[in-house]
Amino acid sequence: KNPDRAKQAAAATAAEIQILEKDIASMKNFMARARFTPEGLVKYKAKLKKKEDQLAALKMGTAASKKKAFPLLINGSKAEKKSPRA
């Protein structure tokens, strides 16, 4: 196991936050200068909103993971995972 894994994950998250902040600033700058069609403006704003939401999630430390967490149900001395489908 790698003892520096937590530090590496934090550095990767910080780098991703920095990249997203730069992208969002660039997109806002472009949006202020560009002349969009109504459909194009809606699409561009949706893309910007998605990046802003992703940035907010990263800053809060609750970035959505691909794995779904299921609650642990304790039966006596055993803990078992139970999916909501079961």
GROMACS .gro file of N, CA and C in nm, residues 35-75:
model
  123
   35ARG      N    1  -2.140   3.648  -2.943
   35ARG     CA    2  -2.279   3.671  -2.981
   35ARG      C    3  -2.338   3.534  -3.013
   36PHE      N    4  -2.420   3.486  -2.923
   36PHE     CA    5  -2.477   3.353  -2.936
   36PHE      C    6  -2.616   3.358  -2.998
   37THR      N    7  -2.653   3.249  -3.064
   37THR     CA    8  -2.792   3.229  -3.102
   37THR      C    9  -2.865   3.188  -2.974
   38PRO      N   10  -2.995   3.201  -2.969
   38PRO     CA   11  -3.067   3.161  -2.847
   38PRO      C   12  -3.039   3.015  -2.807
   39GLU      N   13  -3.036   2.923  -2.907
   39GLU     CA   14  -3.010   2.783  -2.876
   39GLU      C   15  -2.866   2.764  -2.827
   40GLY      N   16  -2.773   2.833  -2.893
   40GLY     CA   17  -2.633   2.822  -2.855
   40GLY      C   18  -2.608   2.875  -2.715
   41LEU      N   19  -2.676   2.982  -2.679
   41LEU     CA   20  -2.660   3.040  -2.546
   41LEU      C   21  -2.709   2.943  -2.438
   42VAL      N   22  -2.821   2.877  -2.465
   42VAL     CA   23  -2.875   2.781  -2.369
   42VAL      C   24  -2.776   2.665  -2.350
   43LYS      N   25  -2.722   2.614  -2.459
   43LYS     CA   26  -2.625   2.503  -2.452
   43LYS      C   27  -2.499   2.546  -2.379
   44TYR      N   28  -2.450   2.666  -2.409
   44TYR     CA   29  -2.327   2.714  -2.347
   44TYR      C   30  -2.346   2.736  -2.197
   45LYS      N   31  -2.461   2.792  -2.160
   45LYS     CA   32  -2.490   2.813  -2.017
   45LYS      C   33  -2.503   2.680  -1.944
   46ALA      N   34  -2.559   2.580  -2.010
   46ALA     CA   35  -2.572   2.448  -1.948
   46ALA      C   36  -2.434   2.387  -1.924
   47LYS      N   37  -2.345   2.403  -2.022
   47LYS     CA   38  -2.209   2.351  -2.008
   47LYS      C   39  -2.136   2.423  -1.894
   48LEU      N   40  -2.155   2.556  -1.886
   48LEU     CA   41  -2.093   2.635  -1.780
   48LEU      C   42  -2.149   2.595  -1.643
   49LYS      N   43  -2.278   2.575  -1.634
   49LYS     CA   44  -2.341   2.535  -1.508
   49LYS      C   45  -2.289   2.398  -1.463
   50LYS      N   46  -2.270   2.307  -1.556
   50LYS     CA   47  -2.219   2.174  -1.523
   50LYS      C   48  -2.079   2.185  -1.463
   51LYS      N   49  -1.995   2.269  -1.521
   51LYS     CA   50  -1.860   2.287  -1.468
   51LYS      C   51  -1.863   2.355  -1.331
   52GLU      N   52  -1.952   2.452  -1.314
   52GLU     CA   53  -1.962   2.520  -1.185
   52GLU      C   54  -2.011   2.424  -1.076
   53ASP      N   55  -2.106   2.337  -1.111
   53ASP     CA   56  -2.154   2.238  -1.014
   53ASP      C   57  -2.044   2.140  -0.978
   54GLN      N   58  -1.967   2.098  -1.078
   54GLN     CA   59  -1.856   2.006  -1.054
   54GLN      C   60  -1.753   2.071  -0.962
   55LEU      N   61  -1.724   2.199  -0.984
   55LEU     CA   62  -1.630   2.271  -0.900
   55LEU      C   63  -1.682   2.282  -0.757
   56ALA      N   64  -1.809   2.313  -0.742
   56ALA     CA   65  -1.868   2.324  -0.608
   56ALA      C   66  -1.860   2.190  -0.535
   57ALA      N   67  -1.886   2.082  -0.607
   57ALA     CA   68  -1.880   1.949  -0.544
   57ALA      C   69  -1.737   1.917  -0.501
   58LEU      N   70  -1.640   1.951  -0.583
   58LEU     CA   71  -1.500   1.925  -0.548
   58LEU      C   72  -1.458   2.008  -0.426
   59LYS      N   73  -1.502   2.132  -0.424
   59LYS     CA   74  -1.465   2.218  -0.312
   59LYS      C   75  -1.528   2.171  -0.181
   60MET      N   76  -1.646   2.112  -0.190
   60MET     CA   77  -1.713   2.062  -0.070
   60MET      C   78  -1.660   1.924  -0.032
   61GLY      N   79  -1.586   1.862  -0.122
   61GLY     CA   80  -1.531   1.730  -0.093
   61GLY      C   81  -1.632   1.619  -0.112
   62THR      N   82  -1.739   1.649  -0.183
   62THR     CA   83  -1.841   1.547  -0.205
   62THR      C   84  -1.858   1.522  -0.355
   63ALA      N   85  -1.747   1.509  -0.423
   63ALA     CA   86  -1.755   1.481  -0.566
   63ALA      C   87  -1.827   1.349  -0.586
   64ALA      N   88  -1.918   1.348  -0.678
   64ALA     CA   89  -1.995   1.226  -0.702
   64ALA      C   90  -1.904   1.117  -0.755
   65SER      N   91  -1.908   1.005  -0.689
   65SER     CA   92  -1.827   0.894  -0.734
   65SER      C   93  -1.912   0.802  -0.821
   66LYS      N   94  -1.846   0.717  -0.895
   66LYS     CA   95  -1.918   0.625  -0.982
   66LYS      C   96  -1.980   0.511  -0.904
   67LYS      N   97  -1.926   0.483  -0.785
   67LYS     CA   98  -1.980   0.377  -0.701
   67LYS      C   99  -2.092   0.434  -0.615
   68LYS      N  100  -2.197   0.357  -0.599
   68LYS     CA  101  -2.305   0.399  -0.511
   68LYS      C  102  -2.282   0.337  -0.375
   69ALA      N  103  -2.293   0.417  -0.273
   69ALA     CA  104  -2.272   0.368  -0.137
   69ALA      C  105  -2.405   0.315  -0.083
   70PHE      N  106  -2.400   0.199  -0.025
   70PHE     CA  107  -2.518   0.140   0.036
   70PHE      C  108  -2.498   0.139   0.186
   71PRO      N  109  -2.604   0.160   0.260
   71PRO     CA  110  -2.589   0.160   0.406
   71PRO      C  111  -2.555   0.021   0.458
   72LEU      N  112  -2.480   0.019   0.565
   72LEU     CA  113  -2.447  -0.108   0.630
   72LEU      C  114  -2.556  -0.142   0.730
   73LEU      N  115  -2.609  -0.261   0.717
   73LEU     CA  116  -2.709  -0.308   0.812
   73LEU      C  117  -2.641  -0.408   0.904
   74ILE      N  118  -2.658  -0.390   1.032
   74ILE     CA  119  -2.589  -0.475   1.128
   74ILE      C  120  -2.686  -0.581   1.180
   75ASN      N  121  -2.649  -0.706   1.159
   75ASN     CA  122  -2.727  -0.820   1.209
   75ASN      C  123  -2.643  -0.889   1.316
   0.00000   0.00000   0.00000
